[in-house]
CSV table of C-alpha atoms in Angstrom, one decimal:
chain,number,residue,atom,x,y,z
W,1,MET,CA,28.9,30.1,20.1
W,2,ALA,CA,26.9,28.4,17.6
W,3,ALA,CA,23.0,28.5,18.3
W,4,GLU,CA,21.2,25.7,18.9
W,5,ILE,CA,19.5,24.3,15.5
W,6,VAL,CA,16.1,23.5,15.9
W,7,ASN,CA,13.4,21.7,13.7
W,8,PRO,CA,11.8,25.0,12.0
W,9,ARG,CA,8.7,22.7,11.4
W,10,SER,CA,6.1,22.4,14.8
W,11,ASP,CA,4.4,19.9,12.9
W,12,ILE,CA,7.8,17.8,12.7
W,13,ASP,CA,8.0,16.0,16.2
W,14,THR,CA,11.1,14.5,17.0
W,15,ASP,CA,9.3,12.3,19.5
W,16,SER,CA,7.7,9.3,18.9
W,17,ASP,CA,3.9,8.8,20.2
W,18,ALA,CA,4.8,7.0,22.6
W,19,GLY,CA,6.8,10.0,24.0
W,20,GLU,CA,10.4,8.4,23.4
W,21,PHE,CA,12.7,10.4,21.4
W,22,ASP,CA,12.9,9.5,17.8
W,23,PRO,CA,16.5,7.8,17.0
W,24,ALA,CA,16.0,8.5,13.4
W,25,PHE,CA,16.3,12.3,13.8
W,26,ALA,CA,19.1,11.4,16.5
W,27,LEU,CA,21.1,9.3,13.9
W,28,HIS,CA,20.7,12.3,11.2
W,29,ARG,CA,21.6,15.5,12.9
W,30,GLY,CA,24.8,16.6,11.6
W,31,GLY,CA,24.4,14.5,8.3
W,32,LYS,CA,25.3,10.7,8.1
W,33,MET,CA,29.2,11.2,6.5
W,34,ALA,CA,32.0,13.5,6.4
W,35,VAL,CA,35.4,13.8,4.1
W,36,GLN,CA,38.6,12.5,6.0
W,37,ALA,CA,41.8,12.9,4.9
W,38,THR,CA,44.2,9.7,3.6
W,39,VAL,CA,47.0,11.3,4.3
W,40,PRO,CA,48.6,13.0,7.3
W,41,ILE,CA,49.7,16.6,7.4
W,42,ARG,CA,51.6,16.5,10.8
W,43,ASP,CA,54.2,19.2,9.7
W,44,LYS,CA,55.4,21.6,6.7
W,45,ASP,CA,57.1,18.9,4.8
W,46,ASP,CA,53.9,16.7,4.9
W,47,LEU,CA,52.1,20.6,3.9
W,48,SER,CA,54.4,20.9,1.1
W,49,LEU,CA,53.5,17.9,-0.8
W,50,ALA,CA,50.2,17.9,-0.2
W,51,TYR,CA,49.6,20.8,-1.3
W,52,THR,CA,51.9,24.1,-2.7
W,53,PRO,CA,54.7,23.7,-3.8
W,54,GLY,CA,54.3,19.8,-4.1
W,55,VAL,CA,51.0,19.7,-5.7
W,56,ALA,CA,52.1,21.3,-8.5
W,57,ARG,CA,54.1,19.0,-9.8
W,58,VAL,CA,51.2,16.1,-10.0
W,59,CYS,CA,49.1,18.7,-11.6
W,60,THR,CA,51.7,19.6,-14.4
W,61,ALA,CA,52.0,15.8,-15.0
W,62,ILE,CA,48.2,15.4,-15.2
W,63,ALA,CA,47.9,18.0,-17.8
W,64,GLU,CA,50.4,16.6,-20.1
W,65,GLN,CA,48.9,13.5,-19.4
W,66,PRO,CA,45.5,13.5,-18.3
W,67,ASP,CA,45.0,9.7,-17.3
W,68,LEU,CA,47.4,10.2,-14.5
W,69,VAL,CA,44.1,11.9,-12.7
W,70,ASN,CA,43.3,8.2,-11.9
W,71,ASP,CA,46.2,7.1,-10.5
W,72,TYR,CA,47.3,10.3,-8.7
W,73,THR,CA,43.8,11.6,-7.4
W,74,TRP,CA,40.8,10.0,-5.8
W,75,LYS,CA,39.1,10.1,-9.4
W,76,SER,CA,39.0,6.8,-9.9
W,77,SER,CA,37.6,5.3,-7.0
W,78,VAL,CA,34.4,7.5,-6.3
W,79,VAL,CA,31.3,8.1,-7.1
W,80,ALA,CA,28.6,10.8,-8.0
W,81,VAL,CA,25.0,10.0,-6.5
W,82,VAL,CA,22.9,12.4,-8.3
W,83,THR,CA,19.2,13.3,-8.0
W,84,ASP,CA,16.8,15.9,-8.9
W,85,GLY,CA,14.6,14.4,-5.8
W,86,THR,CA,11.3,13.5,-8.0
W,87,ALA,CA,10.9,10.1,-6.9
W,88,VAL,CA,12.6,9.4,-3.5
W,89,LEU,CA,11.1,6.3,-2.0
W,90,GLY,CA,7.8,6.1,-2.0
W,91,LEU,CA,7.5,9.9,-0.9
W,92,GLY,CA,7.7,10.9,-4.8
W,93,ASP,CA,8.6,14.7,-5.6
W,94,ILE,CA,9.7,16.2,-2.6
W,95,GLY,CA,12.7,18.2,-3.6
W,96,PRO,CA,16.7,18.6,-3.8
W,97,GLU,CA,17.2,19.2,-0.2
W,98,ALA,CA,14.7,16.7,1.6
W,99,SER,CA,16.4,13.9,-0.9
W,100,LEU,CA,19.4,14.2,0.7
W,101,PRO,CA,19.3,12.3,3.9
W,102,VAL,CA,18.5,9.2,0.9
W,103,MET,CA,21.6,10.4,-1.2
W,104,GLU,CA,23.7,10.5,2.0
W,105,GLY,CA,22.2,7.0,3.0
W,106,LYS,CA,23.0,5.6,-0.4
W,107,ALA,CA,27.0,7.3,0.0
W,108,ILE,CA,27.6,5.4,3.0
W,109,LEU,CA,25.9,2.3,1.7
W,110,PHE,CA,28.3,2.5,-1.5
W,111,LYS,CA,31.4,2.7,1.4
W,112,GLN,CA,29.9,0.3,4.0
W,113,PHE,CA,29.1,-2.7,1.6
W,114,GLY,CA,31.7,-2.0,-1.8
W,115,GLY,CA,34.4,0.3,-0.4
W,116,VAL,CA,33.5,2.8,-2.3
W,117,ASP,CA,33.7,6.3,-1.7
W,118,ALA,CA,30.6,8.3,-2.5
W,119,VAL,CA,29.6,11.9,-2.9
W,120,PRO,CA,25.8,12.6,-2.9
W,121,ILE,CA,24.9,16.0,-5.6
W,122,ALA,CA,21.4,16.4,-5.4
W,123,LEU,CA,20.3,19.0,-8.1
W,124,ALA,CA,18.1,22.5,-8.8
W,125,CYS,CA,17.0,21.3,-11.8
W,126,THR,CA,14.4,18.9,-13.6
W,127,GLY,CA,14.6,19.6,-17.1
W,128,VAL,CA,16.5,16.9,-18.9
W,129,ASP,CA,18.7,18.8,-20.7
W,130,GLU,CA,19.9,20.8,-17.4
W,131,ILE,CA,20.5,17.5,-15.6
W,132,ILE,CA,22.6,16.1,-18.4
W,133,GLU,CA,24.5,19.4,-19.0
W,134,THR,CA,25.1,19.9,-15.3
W,135,VAL,CA,26.3,15.9,-14.8
W,136,VAL,CA,28.6,16.2,-17.7
W,137,ARG,CA,30.0,19.5,-16.5
W,138,LEU,CA,30.8,17.4,-13.2
W,139,ALA,CA,31.5,14.4,-14.4
W,140,PRO,CA,35.7,15.0,-14.6
W,141,SER,CA,35.6,14.8,-10.9
W,142,PHE,CA,34.4,11.4,-10.8
W,143,GLY,CA,34.8,7.7,-11.8
W,144,GLY,CA,31.4,6.9,-12.3
W,145,ILE,CA,27.7,8.2,-12.2
W,146,ASN,CA,24.8,6.7,-10.2
W,147,LEU,CA,21.4,8.3,-11.1
W,148,GLU,CA,19.0,8.1,-8.2
W,149,ASP,CA,15.4,8.9,-7.4
W,150,ILE,CA,14.8,10.3,-11.0
W,151,SER,CA,11.0,9.8,-12.0
W,152,ALA,CA,9.9,8.3,-15.3
W,153,PRO,CA,9.9,8.6,-17.8
W,154,ARG,CA,12.8,11.3,-17.9
W,155,CYS,CA,15.5,8.7,-16.2
W,156,PHE,CA,15.4,6.6,-19.1
W,157,GLU,CA,16.6,9.8,-21.6
W,158,ILE,CA,18.4,11.2,-19.0
W,159,GLU,CA,20.9,7.8,-18.4
W,160,ARG,CA,21.2,7.0,-22.2
W,161,ARG,CA,22.3,10.6,-23.3
W,162,LEU,CA,24.6,10.5,-20.2
W,163,GLN,CA,26.4,7.7,-21.0
W,164,GLU,CA,26.7,8.5,-24.7
W,165,GLN,CA,28.2,11.5,-23.6
W,166,LEU,CA,30.4,9.9,-21.2
W,167,ASP,CA,33.4,7.8,-20.7
W,168,ILE,CA,32.6,6.5,-17.4
W,169,PRO,CA,30.0,4.3,-16.1
W,170,VAL,CA,26.3,5.9,-15.9
W,171,PHE,CA,23.9,4.0,-14.0
W,172,HIS,CA,20.2,4.3,-12.3
W,173,ASP,CA,20.1,2.2,-9.5
W,174,ASP,CA,16.1,2.3,-9.3
W,175,GLN,CA,16.6,0.8,-12.6
W,176,HIS,CA,19.5,-1.7,-12.7
W,177,GLY,CA,20.2,-2.6,-9.5
W,178,THR,CA,16.8,-3.6,-8.7
W,179,ALA,CA,16.6,-5.9,-12.0
W,180,VAL,CA,20.0,-7.4,-11.1
W,181,VAL,CA,18.7,-8.6,-7.5
W,182,THR,CA,15.6,-9.9,-8.9
W,183,LEU,CA,17.6,-11.9,-11.1
W,184,ALA,CA,19.6,-13.5,-8.8
W,185,ALA,CA,16.8,-14.5,-6.7
W,186,LEU,CA,14.6,-15.5,-9.6
W,187,ARG,CA,17.7,-18.0,-11.2
W,188,ASN,CA,17.8,-19.2,-7.5
W,189,ALA,CA,14.0,-19.8,-7.0
W,190,ALA,CA,13.9,-21.4,-10.5
W,191,ARG,CA,16.7,-23.8,-9.4
W,192,LEU,CA,14.7,-24.6,-6.4
W,193,THR,CA,12.0,-25.7,-8.2
W,194,GLY,CA,13.9,-27.8,-10.8
W,195,ARG,CA,13.0,-25.4,-14.1
W,196,GLU,CA,15.0,-22.9,-16.2
W,197,LEU,CA,14.1,-19.5,-16.9
W,198,GLY,CA,13.1,-20.3,-20.5
W,199,GLU,CA,10.0,-22.2,-19.1
W,200,LEU,CA,8.9,-19.0,-16.9
W,201,ARG,CA,6.2,-16.8,-17.9
W,202,GLY,CA,6.2,-13.7,-15.4
W,203,VAL,CA,3.7,-10.7,-15.0
W,204,ILE,CA,5.0,-7.4,-13.9
W,205,SER,CA,3.1,-4.9,-11.8
W,206,GLY,CA,4.5,-1.3,-12.8
W,207,ALA,CA,5.6,0.4,-15.7
W,208,GLY,CA,8.0,2.8,-14.2
W,209,ALA,CA,11.9,3.0,-14.0
W,210,ALA,CA,12.0,-0.7,-12.2
W,211,GLY,CA,9.4,-2.3,-13.8
W,212,VAL,CA,10.6,-1.4,-17.4
W,213,ALA,CA,14.1,-2.3,-16.4
W,214,ILE,CA,13.4,-5.7,-14.7
W,215,ALA,CA,11.3,-6.8,-17.7
W,216,LYS,CA,14.3,-6.2,-20.2
W,217,PHE,CA,16.8,-7.6,-18.1
W,218,LEU,CA,14.7,-10.7,-17.4
W,219,LEU,CA,14.0,-11.5,-21.2
W,220,GLU,CA,17.8,-10.4,-21.9
W,221,ALA,CA,18.8,-13.4,-19.2
W,222,GLY,CA,16.5,-15.6,-20.6
W,223,LEU,CA,13.1,-15.5,-19.0
W,224,GLY,CA,10.3,-16.9,-21.4
W,225,ASP,CA,7.6,-14.3,-21.1
W,226,VAL,CA,6.9,-11.3,-19.2
W,227,ALA,CA,3.8,-8.9,-19.2
W,228,VAL,CA,4.2,-5.4,-17.8
W,229,ALA,CA,1.0,-4.3,-16.2
W,230,ASP,CA,0.5,-0.2,-15.7
W,231,ARG,CA,-2.6,1.2,-13.9
W,232,ARG,CA,-5.1,1.1,-17.5
W,233,GLY,CA,-3.7,-3.0,-17.5
W,234,ILE,CA,-1.0,-5.1,-19.8
W,235,VAL,CA,1.1,-2.9,-21.7
W,236,SER,CA,0.5,-4.5,-25.4
W,237,ALA,CA,0.4,-3.3,-29.0
W,238,ASP,CA,-3.3,-2.6,-29.2
W,239,ARG,CA,-3.3,0.0,-27.0
W,240,ASP,CA,-3.3,3.5,-28.5
W,241,ASP,CA,-2.3,5.7,-25.1
W,242,LEU,CA,1.4,4.3,-24.4
W,243,THR,CA,4.3,6.6,-24.4
W,244,PRO,CA,7.4,5.7,-26.5
W,245,VAL,CA,9.1,4.2,-23.9
W,246,LYS,CA,6.0,1.9,-23.2
W,247,ARG,CA,5.6,1.2,-27.0
W,248,GLU,CA,9.1,0.2,-26.9
W,249,LEU,CA,8.2,-2.1,-24.4
W,250,ALA,CA,5.2,-3.3,-25.7
W,251,GLU,CA,7.2,-4.7,-28.6
W,252,LEU,CA,9.6,-7.0,-26.0
W,253,THR,CA,7.3,-8.2,-23.9
W,254,ASN,CA,4.2,-10.2,-24.1
W,255,ARG,CA,4.4,-12.7,-26.4
W,256,ALA,CA,2.0,-14.2,-25.1
W,257,GLY,CA,-0.4,-10.9,-26.5
W,258,LEU,CA,-2.3,-10.8,-23.5
W,259,THR,CA,-4.9,-8.0,-23.1
W,260,GLY,CA,-7.0,-6.4,-20.2
W,261,SER,CA,-5.8,-6.5,-16.6
W,262,LEU,CA,-2.7,-7.5,-14.5
W,263,GLU,CA,-5.3,-10.4,-12.3
W,264,SER,CA,-6.4,-11.5,-15.6
W,265,ALA,CA,-2.9,-11.9,-16.6
W,266,LEU,CA,-1.7,-13.6,-13.5
W,267,ALA,CA,-3.8,-16.8,-14.3
W,268,GLY,CA,-1.5,-19.5,-14.8
W,269,ALA,CA,1.7,-17.4,-14.6
W,270,ASP,CA,4.8,-18.8,-13.1
W,271,VAL,CA,6.0,-14.9,-11.7
W,272,PHE,CA,4.8,-12.3,-10.3
W,273,ILE,CA,7.0,-9.2,-9.6
W,274,GLY,CA,5.2,-6.2,-7.7
W,275,VAL,CA,7.0,-2.6,-8.1
W,276,SER,CA,4.3,-0.4,-8.1
W,277,GLY,CA,2.6,-0.6,-4.9
W,278,GLY,CA,-1.3,-1.3,-4.7
W,279,THR,CA,-2.6,-4.9,-3.7
W,280,VAL,CA,-3.2,-7.7,-5.7
W,281,PRO,CA,-6.3,-9.8,-4.7
W,282,GLU,CA,-5.6,-12.9,-3.1
W,283,ALA,CA,-8.1,-14.7,-6.0
W,284,ALA,CA,-5.9,-13.5,-8.5
W,285,VAL,CA,-2.5,-14.9,-6.2
W,286,ALA,CA,-4.8,-18.2,-6.2
W,287,SER,CA,-4.7,-18.5,-9.8
W,288,MET,CA,-0.9,-18.6,-10.7
W,289,ALA,CA,0.7,-21.7,-11.8
W,290,LYS,CA,1.6,-24.7,-9.4
W,291,ASP,CA,5.0,-23.6,-7.6
W,292,ALA,CA,4.6,-20.0,-8.5
W,293,PHE,CA,6.8,-16.9,-7.1
W,294,VAL,CA,5.5,-14.2,-5.9
W,295,PHE,CA,8.4,-11.1,-5.3
W,296,ALA,CA,6.0,-8.6,-4.0
W,297,MET,CA,8.4,-5.9,-3.7
W,298,ALA,CA,6.7,-2.4,-3.0
W,299,ASN,CA,7.7,-1.0,0.5
W,300,PRO,CA,6.2,-0.3,3.4
W,301,ASP,CA,3.1,-2.7,2.5
W,302,PRO,CA,4.0,-5.4,-0.1
W,303,GLU,CA,1.3,-6.1,-3.2
W,304,VAL,CA,0.6,-9.5,-1.8
W,305,HIS,CA,1.3,-10.0,2.0
W,306,PRO,CA,3.6,-12.8,2.4
W,307,ASP,CA,1.1,-14.7,4.7
W,308,VAL,CA,-1.2,-14.4,1.9
W,309,ALA,CA,1.3,-15.4,-0.7
W,310,HIS,CA,2.8,-18.2,1.1
W,311,LYS,CA,-0.7,-20.2,0.8
W,312,TYR,CA,0.0,-20.5,-2.7
W,313,ALA,CA,3.5,-19.8,-4.1
W,314,ALA,CA,6.7,-21.9,-3.7
W,315,VAL,CA,8.9,-18.8,-3.2
W,316,VAL,CA,8.1,-15.5,-1.5
W,317,ALA,CA,10.0,-12.2,-1.5
W,318,THR,CA,9.8,-8.8,-0.5
W,319,GLY,CA,11.6,-5.7,-0.5
W,320,ARG,CA,11.4,-5.7,3.4
W,321,SER,CA,13.8,-6.6,6.1
W,322,ASP,CA,12.0,-8.5,8.1
W,323,PHE,CA,10.5,-11.2,5.8
W,324,PRO,CA,13.0,-13.8,4.1
W,325,ASN,CA,14.5,-13.2,0.8
W,326,GLN,CA,14.7,-9.5,0.7
W,327,ILE,CA,15.2,-8.4,-2.8
W,328,ASN,CA,17.4,-4.8,-1.8
W,329,ASN,CA,19.2,-3.3,-4.2
W,330,VAL,CA,22.6,-2.9,-1.8
W,331,LEU,CA,23.6,-6.3,-2.8
W,332,ALA,CA,24.6,-5.1,-6.3
W,333,PHE,CA,25.2,-1.4,-6.6
W,334,PRO,CA,28.1,-1.0,-4.1
W,335,GLY,CA,30.1,-4.2,-6.3
W,336,ILE,CA,28.6,-3.4,-9.5
W,337,PHE,CA,30.6,0.1,-9.1
W,338,ALA,CA,33.5,-1.5,-7.1
W,339,GLY,CA,34.0,-4.0,-10.2
W,340,ALA,CA,33.6,-1.3,-12.7
W,341,LEU,CA,36.0,1.1,-11.1
W,342,GLN,CA,38.8,-1.6,-10.2
W,343,VAL,CA,39.3,-1.8,-14.2
W,344,ARG,CA,38.5,1.9,-15.1
W,345,ALA,CA,35.5,0.5,-17.5
W,346,SER,CA,34.1,3.2,-19.8
W,347,ARG,CA,30.5,1.6,-19.0
W,348,ILE,CA,28.3,-1.2,-17.4
W,349,THR,CA,27.3,-3.5,-20.0
W,350,GLU,CA,24.2,-5.5,-20.0
W,351,GLY,CA,27.0,-8.9,-19.4
W,352,MET,CA,28.2,-7.0,-16.9
W,353,LYS,CA,24.9,-6.6,-15.1
W,354,ILE,CA,23.9,-10.4,-15.8
W,355,ALA,CA,27.3,-11.2,-14.6
W,356,ALA,CA,26.4,-9.7,-11.4
W,357,ALA,CA,23.0,-11.0,-10.8
W,358,ASP,CA,24.8,-14.8,-11.5
W,359,ALA,CA,27.7,-14.0,-8.9
W,360,LEU,CA,24.9,-12.9,-6.2
W,361,ALA,CA,22.7,-16.3,-7.0
W,362,GLY,CA,26.0,-18.1,-6.5
W,363,VAL,CA,26.7,-16.8,-2.8
W,364,VAL,CA,23.6,-19.0,-1.8
W,365,GLY,CA,25.5,-21.9,-3.4
W,366,GLU,CA,24.2,-25.5,-1.6
W,367,ASP,CA,22.1,-23.6,1.3
W,368,LEU,CA,19.2,-22.6,-1.0
W,369,ALA,CA,16.1,-23.2,0.6
W,370,ALA,CA,12.5,-21.3,-0.2
W,371,ASP,CA,13.1,-18.8,2.4
W,372,TYR,CA,16.8,-18.5,1.2
W,373,VAL,CA,17.3,-17.8,-2.4
W,374,ILE,CA,19.1,-14.4,-1.7
W,375,PRO,CA,21.7,-13.4,0.3
W,376,SER,CA,21.7,-11.3,3.5
W,377,PRO,CA,23.1,-7.7,2.8
W,378,PHE,CA,25.5,-8.4,5.4
W,379,ASP,CA,27.0,-11.4,4.2
W,380,PRO,CA,30.9,-10.5,3.6
W,381,ARG,CA,30.8,-13.0,0.7
W,382,VAL,CA,28.5,-10.8,-1.4
W,383,ALA,CA,30.4,-7.5,-2.6
W,384,PRO,CA,33.6,-9.5,-3.2
W,385,ALA,CA,31.6,-12.0,-5.3
W,386,VAL,CA,30.0,-9.3,-7.4
W,387,THR,CA,32.9,-7.0,-7.7
W,388,ALA,CA,35.1,-9.9,-9.3
W,389,ALA,CA,32.4,-11.0,-11.8
W,390,VAL,CA,31.5,-7.5,-12.6
W,391,ALA,CA,35.4,-6.8,-13.1
W,392,ALA,CA,36.0,-9.9,-15.1
W,393,ALA,CA,32.6,-9.7,-17.6
W,394,ALA,CA,34.1,-5.7,-18.1
W,395,ARG,CA,37.1,-7.2,-19.5
W,396,ALA,CA,36.1,-9.8,-21.4
W,397,GLU,CA,33.3,-7.1,-23.0
W,398,GLY,CA,36.2,-5.2,-23.9
W,399,VAL,CA,35.0,-2.4,-22.0
W,400,ALA,CA,38.1,-2.2,-19.2
W,401,ARG,CA,40.8,-0.1,-19.4
W,402,ARG,CA,43.0,-1.8,-16.9
């Protein structure tokens, strides 16, 4: 009989402060996922087809025609969820083993919301070259790579180089999933207040993976202007402390030429997007333009509490599930990958991401309201709408292979 597994650390208590058992530990015991066969093995005939000798005929066919791997294995319908554990949720660099509960969770979200099989892979390396080499070597087993919780600025180079080397989609969800859902909510907020994206000026708090990706993506989609702030203030071309990523960002953003603090940039701004944590003073929120939008997405503590934001803003969104308008990546990544895999896309393009955002915004339809600019992750229309839009965009952009 196997020994009972006990918690090796006495300072981790599976009971809550109230003395009740912690359901999070109960749910996670033994992990949250397992491999399940899709074909029966009931007798020797089944065994001879699923394994030897029948499997050899399939292997030989794939060796002769490599593209058959997509038809006769699970490759074309499975994603690797890859991390190095350096930027896990708000916990930071906690290492690969501690990241596994999150990666398992991501994998079951892929299945639950997009019908996509996913395998969590936590790597015991953090070097850019090591990660790239490892993922390239693993890639023959997968139809797509979802990079997860890899710290900036390494995540940008890792994603770029992997996509250059691989002919399957590589997608860093911390960047692009957040950007897609943000754009969808922003489109509907603008529609609600009778404005176009091109009329809006935004300010983003946070120049990490999400902040950089959101800024670039919103400009690609037609936002009038956006300035991004890091701990030292607005990312602007006159600063001499910028990393290469931020230097590029400075060239693309801040057309108004703003300098100084985040708070000063918010004066007259139409949109605030928070992906950094910290707290924005109420006076700065009050200085924003009439009918402004506040998307304060830090978890668990938004940069602007909704009670404060509602005093001044026409639309308020957060990253939390207990407030309306949750900006949640699960609205995007399952359908994006499902659409890409459906047509065996070689990559996920900007056009595919914009199509995903438009489809997501469209689910809201005529029910649009200040407390409903983005649908719930549990709305059954979400994943099919995003999947169909992404597949169609992949075909239109010439990256689909079926």
